Amino acid sequence: MKDNSNKKSKKKILLYYLILAACLLVIAAVTVTVIFTVNRHKSPDLSLDTNNPANPDDDKDPDEKPDDKPSGSTTDFLLPIESPTASVIYEFSYDETLDRYCVHQGLDFEGAAGTKVRAVLDGTVTKVVYQSTPEACMFGGHITISHANGVSTTYKFIDVKEGLKVGDKINRGDEIGAISQATGVEFKQGDHLHFEVAVNGKPANPEDYLEIIKK
């Protein structure tokens, strides 16, 4: 009886080790598979390969952030009026006329009525509202111009130059109107140009595109 018990005990121990060995083999196989798969799909890092002439980013500053602003002579923004001073910037602020806080989605430039307003970039007129029309009661006369790369600019509270219409081609620096007398939703701010920038239809901060003097 004793010999049989010993034999059974030895078989259990042997079985235990066999199971343990099998488990270790399975774990090792899974680990190797995962490492192989990750390495196979991992893109090679060429940023440190100074011998690779095909890498255009070798000479770039790693801390330099990409510049999404337009660049080049045909996409440099011209100031919409001469010697501009910004009185209200692109921010959440208090609107005296409406007596409420709201997001001011543009830059307001101080300027007397009659101050010439010019296009900041080449483009095509996509909207014209003359001061004499009912639509001008909110934002005065205004004009929107579409530019390259999904950029558009809007000029509000102006007397739009006579004859301008949707579809007209505009050159950078062309006179498109003049600041009108204060009216509409920014009446209490006095005479000024309200200038907006949009990229792919979404409002953008004009300060990212213009060199201005703040009040």
JSON list of C-alpha atoms in Angstrom, two decimals, residues 1-214:
[
{"chain": "A", "resi": 1, "resn": "MET", "atom": "CA", "xyz": [0.00, 0.00, 0.00]},
{"chain": "A", "resi": 2, "resn": "LYS", "atom": "CA", "xyz": [2.83, 2.31, 0.91]},
{"chain": "A", "resi": 3, "resn": "ASP", "atom": "CA", "xyz": [4.56, 1.81, -2.45]},
{"chain": "A", "resi": 4, "resn": "ASN", "atom": "CA", "xyz": [1.36, 2.63, -4.32]},
{"chain": "A", "resi": 5, "resn": "SER", "atom": "CA", "xyz": [0.92, 5.85, -2.33]},
{"chain": "A", "resi": 6, "resn": "ASN", "atom": "CA", "xyz": [4.48, 6.92, -3.12]},
{"chain": "A", "resi": 7, "resn": "LYS", "atom": "CA", "xyz": [3.98, 6.20, -6.81]},
{"chain": "A", "resi": 8, "resn": "LYS", "atom": "CA", "xyz": [0.79, 8.27, -6.88]},
{"chain": "A", "resi": 9, "resn": "SER", "atom": "CA", "xyz": [2.54, 11.12, -5.08]},
{"chain": "A", "resi": 10, "resn": "LYS", "atom": "CA", "xyz": [5.43, 11.10, -7.55]},
{"chain": "A", "resi": 11, "resn": "LYS", "atom": "CA", "xyz": [3.00, 11.10, -10.49]},
{"chain": "A", "resi": 12, "resn": "LYS", "atom": "CA", "xyz": [1.20, 14.15, -9.07]},
{"chain": "A", "resi": 13, "resn": "ILE", "atom": "CA", "xyz": [4.50, 16.03, -8.63]},
{"chain": "A", "resi": 14, "resn": "LEU", "atom": "CA", "xyz": [5.60, 15.10, -12.16]},
{"chain": "A", "resi": 15, "resn": "LEU", "atom": "CA", "xyz": [2.24, 16.22, -13.57]},
{"chain": "A", "resi": 16, "resn": "TYR", "atom": "CA", "xyz": [2.52, 19.49, -11.66]},
{"chain": "A", "resi": 17, "resn": "TYR", "atom": "CA", "xyz": [5.93, 20.24, -13.16]},
{"chain": "A", "resi": 18, "resn": "LEU", "atom": "CA", "xyz": [4.78, 19.30, -16.62]},
{"chain": "A", "resi": 19, "resn": "ILE", "atom": "CA", "xyz": [1.83, 21.71, -16.36]},
{"chain": "A", "resi": 20, "resn": "LEU", "atom": "CA", "xyz": [4.10, 24.46, -14.98]},
{"chain": "A", "resi": 21, "resn": "ALA", "atom": "CA", "xyz": [6.57, 23.94, -17.83]},
{"chain": "A", "resi": 22, "resn": "ALA", "atom": "CA", "xyz": [3.76, 24.09, -20.38]},
{"chain": "A", "resi": 23, "resn": "CYS", "atom": "CA", "xyz": [2.48, 27.36, -18.90]},
{"chain": "A", "resi": 24, "resn": "LEU", "atom": "CA", "xyz": [5.94, 28.91, -19.04]},
{"chain": "A", "resi": 25, "resn": "LEU", "atom": "CA", "xyz": [6.31, 27.89, -22.67]},
{"chain": "A", "resi": 26, "resn": "VAL", "atom": "CA", "xyz": [2.94, 29.45, -23.54]},
{"chain": "A", "resi": 27, "resn": "ILE", "atom": "CA", "xyz": [3.86, 32.71, -21.77]},
{"chain": "A", "resi": 28, "resn": "ALA", "atom": "CA", "xyz": [7.22, 32.83, -23.54]},
{"chain": "A", "resi": 29, "resn": "ALA", "atom": "CA", "xyz": [5.59, 32.22, -26.92]},
{"chain": "A", "resi": 30, "resn": "VAL", "atom": "CA", "xyz": [3.02, 35.00, -26.37]},
{"chain": "A", "resi": 31, "resn": "THR", "atom": "CA", "xyz": [5.72, 37.43, -25.26]},
{"chain": "A", "resi": 32, "resn": "VAL", "atom": "CA", "xyz": [7.85, 36.73, -28.32]},
{"chain": "A", "resi": 33, "resn": "THR", "atom": "CA", "xyz": [4.83, 37.13, -30.61]},
{"chain": "A", "resi": 34, "resn": "VAL", "atom": "CA", "xyz": [3.88, 40.51, -29.09]},
{"chain": "A", "resi": 35, "resn": "ILE", "atom": "CA", "xyz": [7.44, 41.86, -29.34]},
{"chain": "A", "resi": 36, "resn": "PHE", "atom": "CA", "xyz": [7.76, 40.71, -32.94]},
{"chain": "A", "resi": 37, "resn": "THR", "atom": "CA", "xyz": [4.42, 42.24, -33.92]},
{"chain": "A", "resi": 38, "resn": "VAL", "atom": "CA", "xyz": [5.19, 45.62, -32.30]},
{"chain": "A", "resi": 39, "resn": "ASN", "atom": "CA", "xyz": [8.63, 45.83, -33.88]},
{"chain": "A", "resi": 40, "resn": "ARG", "atom": "CA", "xyz": [7.30, 44.86, -37.28]},
{"chain": "A", "resi": 41, "resn": "HIS", "atom": "CA", "xyz": [4.67, 47.63, -37.31]},
{"chain": "A", "resi": 42, "resn": "LYS", "atom": "CA", "xyz": [6.73, 50.30, -35.63]},
{"chain": "A", "resi": 43, "resn": "SER", "atom": "CA", "xyz": [7.77, 53.11, -38.01]},
{"chain": "A", "resi": 44, "resn": "PRO", "atom": "CA", "xyz": [11.51, 53.64, -38.20]},
{"chain": "A", "resi": 45, "resn": "ASP", "atom": "CA", "xyz": [12.76, 56.74, -36.35]},
{"chain": "A", "resi": 46, "resn": "LEU", "atom": "CA", "xyz": [14.69, 58.78, -38.88]},
{"chain": "A", "resi": 47, "resn": "SER", "atom": "CA", "xyz": [14.93, 61.92, -36.76]},
{"chain": "A", "resi": 48, "resn": "LEU", "atom": "CA", "xyz": [18.31, 60.86, -35.36]},
{"chain": "A", "resi": 49, "resn": "ASP", "atom": "CA", "xyz": [19.67, 59.48, -38.62]},
{"chain": "A", "resi": 50, "resn": "THR", "atom": "CA", "xyz": [22.01, 62.27, -39.68]},
{"chain": "A", "resi": 51, "resn": "ASN", "atom": "CA", "xyz": [23.14, 60.20, -42.67]},
{"chain": "A", "resi": 52, "resn": "ASN", "atom": "CA", "xyz": [19.67, 60.12, -44.16]},
{"chain": "A", "resi": 53, "resn": "PRO", "atom": "CA", "xyz": [19.48, 62.94, -46.75]},
{"chain": "A", "resi": 54, "resn": "ALA", "atom": "CA", "xyz": [15.80, 62.27, -47.40]},
{"chain": "A", "resi": 55, "resn": "ASN", "atom": "CA", "xyz": [14.71, 63.53, -43.99]},
{"chain": "A", "resi": 56, "resn": "PRO", "atom": "CA", "xyz": [13.70, 67.21, -44.42]},
{"chain": "A", "resi": 57, "resn": "ASP", "atom": "CA", "xyz": [13.30, 67.79, -40.68]},
{"chain": "A", "resi": 58, "resn": "ASP", "atom": "CA", "xyz": [16.91, 67.08, -39.70]},
{"chain": "A", "resi": 59, "resn": "ASP", "atom": "CA", "xyz": [17.83, 70.77, -39.46]},
{"chain": "A", "resi": 60, "resn": "LYS", "atom": "CA", "xyz": [14.63, 71.90, -37.69]},
{"chain": "A", "resi": 61, "resn": "ASP", "atom": "CA", "xyz": [14.55, 73.05, -34.11]},
{"chain": "A", "resi": 62, "resn": "PRO", "atom": "CA", "xyz": [12.74, 70.26, -32.15]},
{"chain": "A", "resi": 63, "resn": "ASP", "atom": "CA", "xyz": [11.12, 72.90, -29.94]},
{"chain": "A", "resi": 64, "resn": "GLU", "atom": "CA", "xyz": [9.83, 74.93, -32.87]},
{"chain": "A", "resi": 65, "resn": "LYS", "atom": "CA", "xyz": [6.05, 74.85, -33.21]},
{"chain": "A", "resi": 66, "resn": "PRO", "atom": "CA", "xyz": [4.41, 74.59, -36.64]},
{"chain": "A", "resi": 67, "resn": "ASP", "atom": "CA", "xyz": [3.17, 77.92, -37.96]},
{"chain": "A", "resi": 68, "resn": "ASP", "atom": "CA", "xyz": [-0.38, 77.70, -39.27]},
{"chain": "A", "resi": 69, "resn": "LYS", "atom": "CA", "xyz": [-0.46, 81.34, -40.33]},
{"chain": "A", "resi": 70, "resn": "PRO", "atom": "CA", "xyz": [-0.25, 82.30, -44.00]},
{"chain": "A", "resi": 71, "resn": "SER", "atom": "CA", "xyz": [3.26, 83.09, -45.17]},
{"chain": "A", "resi": 72, "resn": "GLY", "atom": "CA", "xyz": [4.84, 84.53, -48.27]},
{"chain": "A", "resi": 73, "resn": "SER", "atom": "CA", "xyz": [4.35, 87.78, -50.15]},
{"chain": "A", "resi": 74, "resn": "THR", "atom": "CA", "xyz": [0.92, 86.84, -51.50]},
{"chain": "A", "resi": 75, "resn": "THR", "atom": "CA", "xyz": [-0.44, 85.78, -48.13]},
{"chain": "A", "resi": 76, "resn": "ASP", "atom": "CA", "xyz": [1.00, 88.40, -45.77]},
{"chain": "A", "resi": 77, "resn": "PHE", "atom": "CA", "xyz": [-1.85, 90.39, -44.29]},
{"chain": "A", "resi": 78, "resn": "LEU", "atom": "CA", "xyz": [-1.87, 94.11, -45.00]},
{"chain": "A", "resi": 79, "resn": "LEU", "atom": "CA", "xyz": [-3.32, 96.32, -42.25]},
{"chain": "A", "resi": 80, "resn": "PRO", "atom": "CA", "xyz": [-6.94, 97.20, -43.14]},
{"chain": "A", "resi": 81, "resn": "ILE", "atom": "CA", "xyz": [-6.42, 100.88, -42.26]},
{"chain": "A", "resi": 82, "resn": "GLU", "atom": "CA", "xyz": [-3.33, 103.02, -41.94]},
{"chain": "A", "resi": 83, "resn": "SER", "atom": "CA", "xyz": [-1.83, 103.49, -38.44]},
{"chain": "A", "resi": 84, "resn": "PRO", "atom": "CA", "xyz": [-4.44, 101.29, -36.73]},
{"chain": "A", "resi": 85, "resn": "THR", "atom": "CA", "xyz": [-5.00, 101.15, -32.99]},
{"chain": "A", "resi": 86, "resn": "ALA", "atom": "CA", "xyz": [-7.06, 98.27, -31.60]},
{"chain": "A", "resi": 87, "resn": "SER", "atom": "CA", "xyz": [-9.67, 99.35, -29.08]},
{"chain": "A", "resi": 88, "resn": "VAL", "atom": "CA", "xyz": [-11.47, 96.01, -28.56]},
{"chain": "A", "resi": 89, "resn": "ILE", "atom": "CA", "xyz": [-9.70, 92.72, -29.22]},
{"chain": "A", "resi": 90, "resn": "TYR", "atom": "CA", "xyz": [-10.82, 89.14, -29.89]},
{"chain": "A", "resi": 91, "resn": "GLU", "atom": "CA", "xyz": [-12.00, 88.05, -26.44]},
{"chain": "A", "resi": 92, "resn": "PHE", "atom": "CA", "xyz": [-14.91, 87.54, -24.07]},
{"chain": "A", "resi": 93, "resn": "SER", "atom": "CA", "xyz": [-15.82, 91.10, -23.14]},
{"chain": "A", "resi": 94, "resn": "TYR", "atom": "CA", "xyz": [-18.58, 93.49, -22.15]},
{"chain": "A", "resi": 95, "resn": "ASP", "atom": "CA", "xyz": [-20.64, 95.05, -24.96]},
{"chain": "A", "resi": 96, "resn": "GLU", "atom": "CA", "xyz": [-21.81, 98.50, -23.89]},
{"chain": "A", "resi": 97, "resn": "THR", "atom": "CA", "xyz": [-24.46, 98.75, -26.59]},
{"chain": "A", "resi": 98, "resn": "LEU", "atom": "CA", "xyz": [-26.07, 95.37, -25.83]},
{"chain": "A", "resi": 99, "resn": "ASP", "atom": "CA", "xyz": [-25.33, 95.66, -22.09]},
{"chain": "A", "resi": 100, "resn": "ARG", "atom": "CA", "xyz": [-24.07, 92.10, -21.85]},
{"chain": "A", "resi": 101, "resn": "TYR", "atom": "CA", "xyz": [-20.92, 89.98, -21.93]},
{"chain": "A", "resi": 102, "resn": "CYS", "atom": "CA", "xyz": [-20.22, 88.09, -25.13]},
{"chain": "A", "resi": 103, "resn": "VAL", "atom": "CA", "xyz": [-17.39, 86.81, -27.31]},
{"chain": "A", "resi": 104, "resn": "HIS", "atom": "CA", "xyz": [-16.09, 89.61, -29.50]},
{"chain": "A", "resi": 105, "resn": "GLN", "atom": "CA", "xyz": [-15.09, 87.69, -32.62]},
{"chain": "A", "resi": 106, "resn": "GLY", "atom": "CA", "xyz": [-12.93, 90.31, -34.23]},
{"chain": "A", "resi": 107, "resn": "LEU", "atom": "CA", "xyz": [-10.70, 93.35, -33.79]},
{"chain": "A", "resi": 108, "resn": "ASP", "atom": "CA", "xyz": [-12.09, 96.86, -33.52]},
{"chain": "A", "resi": 109, "resn": "PHE", "atom": "CA", "xyz": [-9.86, 99.57, -34.96]},
{"chain": "A", "resi": 110, "resn": "GLU", "atom": "CA", "xyz": [-10.28, 103.18, -33.93]},
{"chain": "A", "resi": 111, "resn": "GLY", "atom": "CA", "xyz": [-10.87, 105.50, -36.85]},
{"chain": "A", "resi": 112, "resn": "ALA", "atom": "CA", "xyz": [-12.89, 108.55, -37.79]},
{"chain": "A", "resi": 113, "resn": "ALA", "atom": "CA", "xyz": [-15.77, 108.20, -40.20]},
{"chain": "A", "resi": 114, "resn": "GLY", "atom": "CA", "xyz": [-14.40, 108.47, -43.71]},
{"chain": "A", "resi": 115, "resn": "THR", "atom": "CA", "xyz": [-11.12, 106.64, -42.96]},
{"chain": "A", "resi": 116, "resn": "LYS", "atom": "CA", "xyz": [-10.30, 104.47, -45.96]},
{"chain": "A", "resi": 117, "resn": "VAL", "atom": "CA", "xyz": [-10.56, 100.68, -45.52]},
{"chain": "A", "resi": 118, "resn": "ARG", "atom": "CA", "xyz": [-8.51, 98.36, -47.72]},
{"chain": "A", "resi": 119, "resn": "ALA", "atom": "CA", "xyz": [-8.40, 94.64, -48.46]},
{"chain": "A", "resi": 120, "resn": "VAL", "atom": "CA", "xyz": [-5.72, 92.79, -46.51]},
{"chain": "A", "resi": 121, "resn": "LEU", "atom": "CA", "xyz": [-5.21, 90.08, -49.18]},
{"chain": "A", "resi": 122, "resn": "ASP", "atom": "CA", "xyz": [-6.06, 89.23, -52.77]},
{"chain": "A", "resi": 123, "resn": "GLY", "atom": "CA", "xyz": [-9.45, 87.57, -52.99]},
{"chain": "A", "resi": 124, "resn": "THR", "atom": "CA", "xyz": [-12.99, 87.42, -54.27]},
{"chain": "A", "resi": 125, "resn": "VAL", "atom": "CA", "xyz": [-15.99, 89.26, -52.81]},
{"chain": "A", "resi": 126, "resn": "THR", "atom": "CA", "xyz": [-18.50, 86.79, -51.36]},
{"chain": "A", "resi": 127, "resn": "LYS", "atom": "CA", "xyz": [-20.86, 89.17, -49.53]},
{"chain": "A", "resi": 128, "resn": "VAL", "atom": "CA", "xyz": [-21.74, 92.85, -49.80]},
{"chain": "A", "resi": 129, "resn": "VAL", "atom": "CA", "xyz": [-24.16, 94.75, -47.56]},
{"chain": "A", "resi": 130, "resn": "TYR", "atom": "CA", "xyz": [-24.55, 98.45, -48.26]},
{"chain": "A", "resi": 131, "resn": "GLN", "atom": "CA", "xyz": [-25.26, 100.90, -45.46]},
{"chain": "A", "resi": 132, "resn": "SER", "atom": "CA", "xyz": [-28.58, 101.88, -47.02]},
{"chain": "A", "resi": 133, "resn": "THR", "atom": "CA", "xyz": [-30.09, 98.37, -46.84]},
{"chain": "A", "resi": 134, "resn": "PRO", "atom": "CA", "xyz": [-32.19, 96.92, -43.99]},
{"chain": "A", "resi": 135, "resn": "GLU", "atom": "CA", "xyz": [-29.58, 94.19, -43.43]},
{"chain": "A", "resi": 136, "resn": "ALA", "atom": "CA", "xyz": [-27.13, 96.87, -42.28]},
{"chain": "A", "resi": 137, "resn": "CYS", "atom": "CA", "xyz": [-29.08, 97.70, -39.11]},
{"chain": "A", "resi": 138, "resn": "MET", "atom": "CA", "xyz": [-27.01, 95.27, -37.02]},
{"chain": "A", "resi": 139, "resn": "PHE", "atom": "CA", "xyz": [-23.47, 95.57, -38.39]},
{"chain": "A", "resi": 140, "resn": "GLY", "atom": "CA", "xyz": [-23.68, 98.59, -40.66]},
{"chain": "A", "resi": 141, "resn": "GLY", "atom": "CA", "xyz": [-22.42, 98.24, -44.18]},
{"chain": "A", "resi": 142, "resn": "HIS", "atom": "CA", "xyz": [-20.06, 95.30, -44.48]},
{"chain": "A", "resi": 143, "resn": "ILE", "atom": "CA", "xyz": [-18.17, 93.15, -46.96]},
{"chain": "A", "resi": 144, "resn": "THR", "atom": "CA", "xyz": [-16.65, 89.66, -46.86]},
{"chain": "A", "resi": 145, "resn": "ILE", "atom": "CA", "xyz": [-13.75, 88.59, -49.08]},
{"chain": "A", "resi": 146, "resn": "SER", "atom": "CA", "xyz": [-12.64, 84.99, -49.66]},
{"chain": "A", "resi": 147, "resn": "HIS", "atom": "CA", "xyz": [-8.89, 84.36, -49.95]},
{"chain": "A", "resi": 148, "resn": "ALA", "atom": "CA", "xyz": [-6.66, 81.35, -50.59]},
{"chain": "A", "resi": 149, "resn": "ASN", "atom": "CA", "xyz": [-6.25, 78.43, -48.17]},
{"chain": "A", "resi": 150, "resn": "GLY", "atom": "CA", "xyz": [-9.79, 78.70, -46.77]},
{"chain": "A", "resi": 151, "resn": "VAL", "atom": "CA", "xyz": [-9.19, 82.15, -45.28]},
{"chain": "A", "resi": 152, "resn": "SER", "atom": "CA", "xyz": [-11.83, 84.89, -45.41]},
{"chain": "A", "resi": 153, "resn": "THR", "atom": "CA", "xyz": [-11.96, 88.42, -43.98]},
{"chain": "A", "resi": 154, "resn": "THR", "atom": "CA", "xyz": [-14.96, 90.58, -43.07]},
{"chain": "A", "resi": 155, "resn": "TYR", "atom": "CA", "xyz": [-15.06, 94.37, -42.64]},
{"chain": "A", "resi": 156, "resn": "LYS", "atom": "CA", "xyz": [-18.04, 95.74, -40.70]},
{"chain": "A", "resi": 157, "resn": "PHE", "atom": "CA", "xyz": [-19.42, 99.21, -39.95]},
{"chain": "A", "resi": 158, "resn": "ILE", "atom": "CA", "xyz": [-18.16, 100.66, -43.21]},
{"chain": "A", "resi": 159, "resn": "ASP", "atom": "CA", "xyz": [-19.57, 102.47, -46.20]},
{"chain": "A", "resi": 160, "resn": "VAL", "atom": "CA", "xyz": [-18.83, 99.88, -48.89]},
{"chain": "A", "resi": 161, "resn": "LYS", "atom": "CA", "xyz": [-17.26, 101.32, -52.01]},
{"chain": "A", "resi": 162, "resn": "GLU", "atom": "CA", "xyz": [-19.92, 101.97, -54.60]},
{"chain": "A", "resi": 163, "resn": "GLY", "atom": "CA", "xyz": [-20.16, 99.37, -57.33]},
{"chain": "A", "resi": 164, "resn": "LEU", "atom": "CA", "xyz": [-18.60, 96.46, -55.44]},
{"chain": "A", "resi": 165, "resn": "LYS", "atom": "CA", "xyz": [-20.56, 93.24, -55.84]},
{"chain": "A", "resi": 166, "resn": "VAL", "atom": "CA", "xyz": [-20.32, 89.52, -55.14]},
{"chain": "A", "resi": 167, "resn": "GLY", "atom": "CA", "xyz": [-17.86, 87.85, -57.48]},
{"chain": "A", "resi": 168, "resn": "ASP", "atom": "CA", "xyz": [-15.59, 90.86, -57.92]},
{"chain": "A", "resi": 169, "resn": "LYS", "atom": "CA", "xyz": [-11.85, 90.17, -57.77]},
{"chain": "A", "resi": 170, "resn": "ILE", "atom": "CA", "xyz": [-9.99, 92.23, -55.18]},
{"chain": "A", "resi": 171, "resn": "ASN", "atom": "CA", "xyz": [-6.27, 92.91, -54.96]},
{"chain": "A", "resi": 172, "resn": "ARG", "atom": "CA", "xyz": [-4.34, 93.27, -51.73]},
{"chain": "A", "resi": 173, "resn": "GLY", "atom": "CA", "xyz": [-4.46, 96.97, -50.77]},
{"chain": "A", "resi": 174, "resn": "ASP", "atom": "CA", "xyz": [-7.52, 97.85, -52.89]},
{"chain": "A", "resi": 175, "resn": "GLU", "atom": "CA", "xyz": [-9.86, 100.37, -51.27]},
{"chain": "A", "resi": 176, "resn": "ILE", "atom": "CA", "xyz": [-13.12, 98.59, -50.45]},
{"chain": "A", "resi": 177, "resn": "GLY", "atom": "CA", "xyz": [-14.85, 101.32, -48.46]},
{"chain": "A", "resi": 178, "resn": "ALA", "atom": "CA", "xyz": [-14.54, 103.73, -45.57]},
{"chain": "A", "resi": 179, "resn": "ILE", "atom": "CA", "xyz": [-15.38, 103.69, -41.87]},
{"chain": "A", "resi": 180, "resn": "SER", "atom": "CA", "xyz": [-18.96, 104.83, -41.37]},
{"chain": "A", "resi": 181, "resn": "GLN", "atom": "CA", "xyz": [-20.60, 106.63, -38.47]},
{"chain": "A", "resi": 182, "resn": "ALA", "atom": "CA", "xyz": [-21.20, 104.40, -35.43]},
{"chain": "A", "resi": 183, "resn": "THR", "atom": "CA", "xyz": [-24.33, 102.27, -35.67]},
{"chain": "A", "resi": 184, "resn": "GLY", "atom": "CA", "xyz": [-25.80, 98.86, -34.90]},
{"chain": "A", "resi": 185, "resn": "VAL", "atom": "CA", "xyz": [-24.70, 96.51, -32.13]},
{"chain": "A", "resi": 186, "resn": "GLU", "atom": "CA", "xyz": [-21.48, 98.45, -31.41]},
{"chain": "A", "resi": 187, "resn": "PHE", "atom": "CA", "xyz": [-22.98, 101.93, -31.55]},
{"chain": "A", "resi": 188, "resn": "LYS", "atom": "CA", "xyz": [-21.61, 103.07, -28.16]},
{"chain": "A", "resi": 189, "resn": "GLN", "atom": "CA", "xyz": [-18.03, 102.33, -29.18]},
{"chain": "A", "resi": 190, "resn": "GLY", "atom": "CA", "xyz": [-18.02, 105.25, -31.58]},
{"chain": "A", "resi": 191, "resn": "ASP", "atom": "CA", "xyz": [-16.79, 105.22, -35.17]},
{"chain": "A", "resi": 192, "resn": "HIS", "atom": "CA", "xyz": [-14.57, 102.23, -35.85]},
{"chain": "A", "resi": 193, "resn": "LEU", "atom": "CA", "xyz": [-13.81, 99.32, -38.17]},
{"chain": "A", "resi": 194, "resn": "HIS", "atom": "CA", "xyz": [-14.76, 95.85, -36.96]},
{"chain": "A", "resi": 195, "resn": "PHE", "atom": "CA", "xyz": [-12.43, 93.36, -38.67]},
{"chain": "A", "resi": 196, "resn": "GLU", "atom": "CA", "xyz": [-12.88, 89.56, -38.63]},
{"chain": "A", "resi": 197, "resn": "VAL", "atom": "CA", "xyz": [-10.88, 86.59, -39.88]},
{"chain": "A", "resi": 198, "resn": "ALA", "atom": "CA", "xyz": [-12.22, 83.08, -40.49]},
{"chain": "A", "resi": 199, "resn": "VAL", "atom": "CA", "xyz": [-10.42, 79.91, -41.54]},
{"chain": "A", "resi": 200, "resn": "ASN", "atom": "CA", "xyz": [-12.52, 77.22, -43.20]},
{"chain": "A", "resi": 201, "resn": "GLY", "atom": "CA", "xyz": [-15.61, 78.97, -41.87]},
{"chain": "A", "resi": 202, "resn": "LYS", "atom": "CA", "xyz": [-14.44, 79.07, -38.25]},
{"chain": "A", "resi": 203, "resn": "PRO", "atom": "CA", "xyz": [-13.63, 82.36, -36.47]},
{"chain": "A", "resi": 204, "resn": "ALA", "atom": "CA", "xyz": [-9.93, 83.02, -35.93]},
{"chain": "A", "resi": 205, "resn": "ASN", "atom": "CA", "xyz": [-8.08, 85.61, -33.89]},
{"chain": "A", "resi": 206, "resn": "PRO", "atom": "CA", "xyz": [-7.01, 88.46, -36.24]},
{"chain": "A", "resi": 207, "resn": "GLU", "atom": "CA", "xyz": [-4.07, 89.16, -33.95]},
{"chain": "A", "resi": 208, "resn": "ASP", "atom": "CA", "xyz": [-2.49, 85.95, -35.24]},
{"chain": "A", "resi": 209, "resn": "TYR", "atom": "CA", "xyz": [-2.31, 87.54, -38.69]},
{"chain": "A", "resi": 210, "resn": "LEU", "atom": "CA", "xyz": [-1.74, 91.25, -38.10]},
{"chain": "A", "resi": 211, "resn": "GLU", "atom": "CA", "xyz": [0.91, 93.41, -36.50]},
{"chain": "A", "resi": 212, "resn": "ILE", "atom": "CA", "xyz": [-1.13, 95.96, -34.56]},
{"chain": "A", "resi": 213, "resn": "ILE", "atom": "CA", "xyz": [-0.86, 98.58, -31.85]},
{"chain": "A", "resi": 214, "resn": "LYS", "atom": "CA", "xyz": [-3.23, 98.02, -28.94]}
]
